[in-house]
Every structure is written in C-alpha cells, then in structure tokens.
Coordinates of C-alpha atoms and ligand atoms in Angstrom, one line a residue:
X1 CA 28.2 1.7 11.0
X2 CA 26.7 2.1 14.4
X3 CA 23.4 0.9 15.6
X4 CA 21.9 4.4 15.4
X5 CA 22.1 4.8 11.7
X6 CA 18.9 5.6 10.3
X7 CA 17.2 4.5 7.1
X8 CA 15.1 7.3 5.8
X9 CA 11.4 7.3 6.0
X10 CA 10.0 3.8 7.0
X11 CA 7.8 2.0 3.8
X12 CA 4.1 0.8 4.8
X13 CA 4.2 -2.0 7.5
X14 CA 4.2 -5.2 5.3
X15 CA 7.0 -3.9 3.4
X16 CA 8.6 -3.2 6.6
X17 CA 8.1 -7.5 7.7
X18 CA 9.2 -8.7 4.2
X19 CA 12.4 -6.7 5.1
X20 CA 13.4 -7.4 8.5
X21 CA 12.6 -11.2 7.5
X22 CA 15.3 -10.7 3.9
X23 CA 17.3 -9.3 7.3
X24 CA 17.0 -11.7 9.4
X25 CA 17.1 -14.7 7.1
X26 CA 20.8 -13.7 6.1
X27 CA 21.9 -13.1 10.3
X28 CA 20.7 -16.7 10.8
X29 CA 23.2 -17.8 8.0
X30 CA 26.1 -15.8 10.2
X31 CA 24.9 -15.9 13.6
X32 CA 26.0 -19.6 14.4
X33 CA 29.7 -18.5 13.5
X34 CA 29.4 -15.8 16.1
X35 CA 30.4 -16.2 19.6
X36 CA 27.0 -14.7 21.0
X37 CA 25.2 -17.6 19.7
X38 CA 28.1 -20.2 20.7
X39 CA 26.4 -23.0 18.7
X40 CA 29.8 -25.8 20.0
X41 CA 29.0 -24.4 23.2
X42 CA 25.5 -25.1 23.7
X43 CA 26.9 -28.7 21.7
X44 CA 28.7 -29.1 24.4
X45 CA 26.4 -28.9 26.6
X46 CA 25.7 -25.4 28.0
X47 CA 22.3 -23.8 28.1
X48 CA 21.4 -20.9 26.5
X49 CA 18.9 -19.6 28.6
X50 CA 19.0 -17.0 30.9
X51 CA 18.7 -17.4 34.9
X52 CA 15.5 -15.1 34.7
X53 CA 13.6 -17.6 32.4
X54 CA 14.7 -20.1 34.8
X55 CA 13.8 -19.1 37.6
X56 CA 10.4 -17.1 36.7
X57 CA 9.1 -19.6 34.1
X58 CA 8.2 -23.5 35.7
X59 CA 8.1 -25.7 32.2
X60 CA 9.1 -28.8 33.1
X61 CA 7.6 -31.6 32.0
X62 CA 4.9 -29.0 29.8
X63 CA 4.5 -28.8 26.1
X64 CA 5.6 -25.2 24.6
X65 CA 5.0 -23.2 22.1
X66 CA 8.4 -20.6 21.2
X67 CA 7.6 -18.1 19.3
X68 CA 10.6 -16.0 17.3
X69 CA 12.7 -19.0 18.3
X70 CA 15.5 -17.7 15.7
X71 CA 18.4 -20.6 15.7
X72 CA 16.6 -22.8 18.1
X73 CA 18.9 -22.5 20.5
X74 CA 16.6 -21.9 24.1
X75 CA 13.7 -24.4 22.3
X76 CA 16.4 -27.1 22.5
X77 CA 17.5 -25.6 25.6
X78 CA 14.4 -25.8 27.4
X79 CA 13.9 -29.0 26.2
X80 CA 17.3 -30.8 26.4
X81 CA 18.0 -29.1 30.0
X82 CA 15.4 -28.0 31.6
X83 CA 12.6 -30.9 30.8
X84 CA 10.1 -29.6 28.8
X85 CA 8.4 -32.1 27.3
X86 CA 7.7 -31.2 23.6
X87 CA 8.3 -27.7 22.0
X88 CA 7.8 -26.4 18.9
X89 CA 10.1 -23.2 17.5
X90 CA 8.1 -20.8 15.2
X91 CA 10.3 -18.6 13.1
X92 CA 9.2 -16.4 9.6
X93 CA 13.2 -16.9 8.9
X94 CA 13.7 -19.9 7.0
X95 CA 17.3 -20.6 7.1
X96 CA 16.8 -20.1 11.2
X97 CA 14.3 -23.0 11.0
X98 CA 16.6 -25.0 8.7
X99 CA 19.7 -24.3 11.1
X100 CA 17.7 -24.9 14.2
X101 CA 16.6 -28.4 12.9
X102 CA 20.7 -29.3 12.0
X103 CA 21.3 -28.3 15.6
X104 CA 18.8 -30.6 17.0
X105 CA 19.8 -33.2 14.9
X106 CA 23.4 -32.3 16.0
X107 CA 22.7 -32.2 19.7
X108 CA 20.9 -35.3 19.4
X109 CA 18.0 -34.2 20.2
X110 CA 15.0 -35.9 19.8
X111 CA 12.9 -34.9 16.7
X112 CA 9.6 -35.8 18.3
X113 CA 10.3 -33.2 21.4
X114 CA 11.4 -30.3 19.4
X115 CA 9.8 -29.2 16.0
X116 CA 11.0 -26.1 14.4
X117 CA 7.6 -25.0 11.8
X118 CA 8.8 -21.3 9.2
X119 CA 5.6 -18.8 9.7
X120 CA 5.6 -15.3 10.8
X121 CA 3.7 -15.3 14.4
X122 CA 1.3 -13.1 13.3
X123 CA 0.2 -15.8 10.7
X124 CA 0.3 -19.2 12.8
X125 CA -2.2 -21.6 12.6
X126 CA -1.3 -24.9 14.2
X127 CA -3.6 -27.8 15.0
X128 CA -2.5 -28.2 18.4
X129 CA -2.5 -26.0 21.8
X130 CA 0.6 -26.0 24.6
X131 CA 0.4 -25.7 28.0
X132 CA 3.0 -22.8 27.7
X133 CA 4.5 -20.6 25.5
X134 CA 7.4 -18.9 25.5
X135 CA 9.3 -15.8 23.5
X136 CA 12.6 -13.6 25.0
X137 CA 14.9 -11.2 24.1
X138 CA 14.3 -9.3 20.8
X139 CA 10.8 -10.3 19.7
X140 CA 8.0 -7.7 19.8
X141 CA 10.1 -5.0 19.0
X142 CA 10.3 -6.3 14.8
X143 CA 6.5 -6.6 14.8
X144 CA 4.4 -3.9 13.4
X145 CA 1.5 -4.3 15.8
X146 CA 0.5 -6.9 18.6
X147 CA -3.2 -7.6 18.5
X148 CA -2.4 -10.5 16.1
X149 CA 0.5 -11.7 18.1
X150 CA -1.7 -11.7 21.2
X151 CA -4.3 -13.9 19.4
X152 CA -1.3 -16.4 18.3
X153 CA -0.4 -17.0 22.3
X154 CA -4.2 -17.4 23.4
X155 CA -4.9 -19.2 20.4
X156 CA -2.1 -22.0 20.8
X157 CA -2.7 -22.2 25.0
X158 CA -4.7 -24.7 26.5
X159 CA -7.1 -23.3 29.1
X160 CA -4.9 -22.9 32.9
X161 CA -1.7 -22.5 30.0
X162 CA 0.8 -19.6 30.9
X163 CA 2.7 -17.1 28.7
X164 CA 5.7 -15.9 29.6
X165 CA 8.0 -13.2 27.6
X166 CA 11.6 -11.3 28.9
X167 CA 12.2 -8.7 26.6
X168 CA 14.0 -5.3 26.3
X169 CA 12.1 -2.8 28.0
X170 CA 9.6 -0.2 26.6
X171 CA 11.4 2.8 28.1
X172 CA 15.0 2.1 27.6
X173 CA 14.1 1.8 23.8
X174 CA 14.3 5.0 22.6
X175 CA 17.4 6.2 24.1
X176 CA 20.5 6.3 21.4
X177 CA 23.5 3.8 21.8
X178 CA 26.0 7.0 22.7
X179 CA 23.4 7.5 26.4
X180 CA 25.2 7.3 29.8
X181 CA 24.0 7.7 33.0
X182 CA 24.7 11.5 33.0
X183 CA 23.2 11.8 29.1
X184 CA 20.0 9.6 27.9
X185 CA 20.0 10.6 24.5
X186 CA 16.3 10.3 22.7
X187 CA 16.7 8.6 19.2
X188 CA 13.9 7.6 19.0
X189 CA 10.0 7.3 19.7
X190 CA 8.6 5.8 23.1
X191 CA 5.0 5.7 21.8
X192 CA 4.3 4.1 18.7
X193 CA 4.8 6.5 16.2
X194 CA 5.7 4.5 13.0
X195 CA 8.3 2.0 12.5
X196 CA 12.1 3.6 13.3
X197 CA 13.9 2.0 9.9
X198 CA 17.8 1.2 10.4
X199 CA 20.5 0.1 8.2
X200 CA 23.2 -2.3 9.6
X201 CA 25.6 -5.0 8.0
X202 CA 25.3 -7.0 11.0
X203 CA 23.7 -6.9 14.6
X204 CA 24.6 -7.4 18.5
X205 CA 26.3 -10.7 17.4
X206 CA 28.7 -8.8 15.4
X207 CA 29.5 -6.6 12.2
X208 CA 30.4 -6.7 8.7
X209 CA 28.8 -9.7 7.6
X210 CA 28.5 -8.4 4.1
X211 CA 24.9 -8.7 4.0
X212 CA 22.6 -8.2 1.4
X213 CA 19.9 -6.1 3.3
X214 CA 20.7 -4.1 5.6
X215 CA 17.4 -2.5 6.2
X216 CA 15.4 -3.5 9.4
X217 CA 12.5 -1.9 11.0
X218 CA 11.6 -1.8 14.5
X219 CA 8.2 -0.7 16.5
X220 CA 7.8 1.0 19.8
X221 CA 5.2 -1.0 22.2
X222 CA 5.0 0.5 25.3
X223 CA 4.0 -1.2 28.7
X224 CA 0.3 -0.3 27.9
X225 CA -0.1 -1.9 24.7
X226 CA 1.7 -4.9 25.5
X227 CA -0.8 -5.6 28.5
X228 CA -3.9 -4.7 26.2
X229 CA -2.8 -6.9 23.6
X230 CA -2.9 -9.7 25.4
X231 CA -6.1 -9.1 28.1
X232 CA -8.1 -7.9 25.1
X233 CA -6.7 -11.5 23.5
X234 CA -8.4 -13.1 26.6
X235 CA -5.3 -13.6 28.8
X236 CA -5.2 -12.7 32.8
X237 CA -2.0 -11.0 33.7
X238 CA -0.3 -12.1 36.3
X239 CA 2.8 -9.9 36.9
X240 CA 5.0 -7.8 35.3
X241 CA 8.8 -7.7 36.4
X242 CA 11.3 -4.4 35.7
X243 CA 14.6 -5.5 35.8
X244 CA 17.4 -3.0 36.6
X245 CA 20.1 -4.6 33.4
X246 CA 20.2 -5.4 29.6
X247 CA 20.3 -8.3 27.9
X248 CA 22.3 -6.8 25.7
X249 CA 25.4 -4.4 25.8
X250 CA 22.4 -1.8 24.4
X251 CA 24.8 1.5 25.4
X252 CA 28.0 1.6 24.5
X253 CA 28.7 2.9 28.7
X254 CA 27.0 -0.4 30.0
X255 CA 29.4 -2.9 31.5
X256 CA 28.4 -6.9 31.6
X257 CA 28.5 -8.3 34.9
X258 CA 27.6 -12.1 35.4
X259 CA 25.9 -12.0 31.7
X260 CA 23.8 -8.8 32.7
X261 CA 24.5 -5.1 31.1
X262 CA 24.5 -2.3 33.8
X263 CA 24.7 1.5 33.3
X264 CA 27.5 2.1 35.6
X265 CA 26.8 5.8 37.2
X266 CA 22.8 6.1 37.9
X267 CA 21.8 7.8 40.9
X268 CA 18.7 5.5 40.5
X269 CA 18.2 2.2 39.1
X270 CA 15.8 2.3 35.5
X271 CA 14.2 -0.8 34.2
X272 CA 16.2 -2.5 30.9
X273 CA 14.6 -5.5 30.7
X274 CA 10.9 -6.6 32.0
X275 CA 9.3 -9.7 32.0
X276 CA 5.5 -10.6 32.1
X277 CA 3.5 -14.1 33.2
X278 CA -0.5 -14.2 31.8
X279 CA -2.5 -17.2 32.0
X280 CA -5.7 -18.4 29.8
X281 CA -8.2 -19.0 32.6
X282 CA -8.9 -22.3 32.6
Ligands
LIG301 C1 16.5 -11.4 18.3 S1 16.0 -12.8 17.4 C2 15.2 -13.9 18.6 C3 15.6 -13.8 19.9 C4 16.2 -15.1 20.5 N1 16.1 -14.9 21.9 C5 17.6 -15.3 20.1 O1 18.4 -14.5 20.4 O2 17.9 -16.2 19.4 C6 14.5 -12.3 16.6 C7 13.8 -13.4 15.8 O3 12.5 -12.9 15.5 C8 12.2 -13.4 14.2 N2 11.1 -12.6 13.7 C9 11.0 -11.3 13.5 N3 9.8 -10.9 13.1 C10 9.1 -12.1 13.0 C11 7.7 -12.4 12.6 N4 6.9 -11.4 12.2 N5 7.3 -13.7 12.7 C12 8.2 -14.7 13.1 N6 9.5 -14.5 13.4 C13 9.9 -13.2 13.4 C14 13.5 -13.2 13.4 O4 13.6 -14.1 12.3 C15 14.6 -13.6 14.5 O5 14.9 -15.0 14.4

C-alpha cells in the first residue's frame, strides 16, 4: 500500500465524514502504540507541539478551544507546558476523546483545565466562548467544506479572541508521494473538485494496522477559500505565513531536519506548510 492508492469514485459528502470518522476512530486505537505520537514521551514530560505554534501563537494564561484535537496530545500540551489556562479538545473520533481523557488522567493533569467533548466541528454547539482557538496539522483537509467550520471558530471566540491554524499547505497537496524536486507529480486536484477517496491500512504514524476501514476521503481547500471561510464567518485576518518544510515526511525524497521535512534539490523554495492568525473584532 502506498499513500497514493486511490479508492474509486468518492460517495456523497456525508457518506464521505461517516467514513473518515469509522477511519479515524480505529487510528486512535493504534496511534498511541506508534512512535509519532510517543504517548511515554510526552508522559515523560516532552511537549508535543511544534516550535511554529509556539512561537506564532501567545496562549498563555487564555482559555482554548482545539478543534480536531485527535489523542489530546497538544491540548494537554498547551496546557501542561505552555500555560494555557483551560482548553477543551473537540474530536468526532470517539475512542480519540476516550484516549485523550486516560492521558490526562495519566499525566496528571487536571480535569478542570482540559476537557475533551466527541462532536464533529462542523456540528459544535458549546455553551461557552474561548479567548482562542486552536487546530494544526491535518485538520481541514478531512472536511467536506469550511463555511460550517468557520462558523464553529467565530462562534466559540470571545470578541478580541484569535484563531490560529498550521496546516499542510494548499499547493503541495496535490502532488503524488513519488514527486522530487526535479518531478512534482499531480495526483490530485488543487481546486476543490470533489473529495479524492484513498484506501490505506494505516497512516503517517505507520502501516499495517489491520484495520477495518480503510477508506478516507480528503478535500482540496485552497488559500482562497480558507480566508473566505473565515472573513465571511466574521473574522479579520491577520496574516498568513508559507513555510518552506512539511510537517510530515509527505514525499518519499524529503529529508527531516530538526523535526521539519525538506525537499532536498529545489532551485527555489515552495511553501509546505502555512499558518494563519484572525481575530473576532472586539
Ligand atoms: C491528523 S489528526 C489531528 C491532527 C493533530 N495535530 C494530531 O496529529 O494529533 C486529524 C483529526 O481530525 C479528526 N477529524 C476529522 N474530521 C473531523 C470532523 N469532521 N470533526 C471532528 N474531528 C474530525 C480525526 O478524528 C482526527 O483525530
């Protein structure tokens, strides 16, 4: 199996959600055996945040909203080592909400400062607002469409609250896992063209988990849509960073270097990862 193995003609969009949750639900069950998630590590003590969400996002001592928290893993991060004061993990997976709160509980974590609540982000409703909120790293790409996303964030920020996201960028996604630098192989859309439906027995924590469902279905958003979304959801952009590496080893070529992936060879650097700040005006 390799991460370019497609799954026929996608099915309508819901039908596409119920699936990648079925997916995801069984990866939370093996992703805190895998080292990418390194569940004793962050135990021991280590964060699991990146240095660009550290050093472009300010939450200390602020209440947060993650959204697509998965294992829990950054919540408790951000809270645990980085001083946020309350957050609460949103996640449509359940057994990623069940293991997040057993990590809490493991960490020692205080249950009042980090809440993990099962709903798909489209759908939440919670009684509260956060002065920020938060999602990174493999989030937008499973959704269907962002105009109810966009409405989740500016309906859970209190006026002045920011929202933050580091995610894969727009333009590296359509390029196949085989690319180099010399080669950018198109596998798939850049515009959003439908859902591009994939079947894998695992993910970029590993393979061969002997899953039930192997189906997932991703959704090109480009740089355009993503900005819409969230100004036509009432939110002022404040900036929008390209970053020249991956998050994730997304071509087989890239090499890792200090926990980023480059594409060793380019003439010119291209953007793999961005990052975006918006604020509810106060
Ligand atoms: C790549 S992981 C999250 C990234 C996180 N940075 C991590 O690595 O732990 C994607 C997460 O999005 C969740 N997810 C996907 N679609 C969702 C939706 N519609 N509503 C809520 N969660 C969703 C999945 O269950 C999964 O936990």
């Amino acid at each position: 199996m390799t991460p370019d193995d497609t799954a026929g003609d996608p099915p309508d969009h819901e039908t596409c959600v119920a699936e990648n949750r079925a997916h995801w639900d069984e990866l939370a069950e093996h992703h805190p055996d895998t080292d990418a998630y390194d569940v004793e590590g962050f135990l021991r003590g280590e964060s699991t945040l990146r240095r660009l969400e550290r050093e472009e996002l300010d939450a200390a001592e602020r209440t947060m909203l993650h959204l697509q928290c998965h294992l829990g893993l950054d919540t408790l991060s951000w809270v645990r080592d980085e001083g946020v004061a309350a957050a609460t993990g949103v996640d449509f997976a359940p057994t990623a909400v069940e293991t997040a709160r057993e990590i809490r509980d493991r960490a020692g974590v205080d249950p009042e400062r980090a809440r993990f609540v099962e709903r798909d982000v489209r759908e939440v409703e919670l009684d509260r607002t956060f002065e920020v909120v938060f999602t990174s790293y493999g989030t937008i790409y499973w959704l269907p469409a962002l105009a109810e996303w966009a409405e989740t964030v500016a309906a859970h920020l209190e006026p002045g609250g920011v929202f933050y996201i580091a995610d894969g960028h727009p333009f590296a996604a359509p390029f196949g896992h085989e690319s180099t630098a010399d080669d950018l192989r198109l596998a798939g859309p850049y515009f959003d063209e439908g859902a591009r439906s994939v079947e894998h027995d695992g993910s970029y924590a590993g393979w061969n988990f002997g899953l039930d469902s192997w189906r997932k279905h991703g959704f090109s958003h480009p740089p355009g849509e993503i900005v819409t979304a969230l100004v036509e959801a009432g939110l002022r952009v404040e900036c929008w960073h390209d970053h020249p590496w991956s998050f994730f080893q997304r071509f087989d070529a890239m090499e890792e270097r200090d926990g980023r992936w480059y594409l060793p060879g380019l003439e010119y650097d291209l953007p793999f990862t961005f990052s975006l700040r918006a604020r509810l005006p106060a």
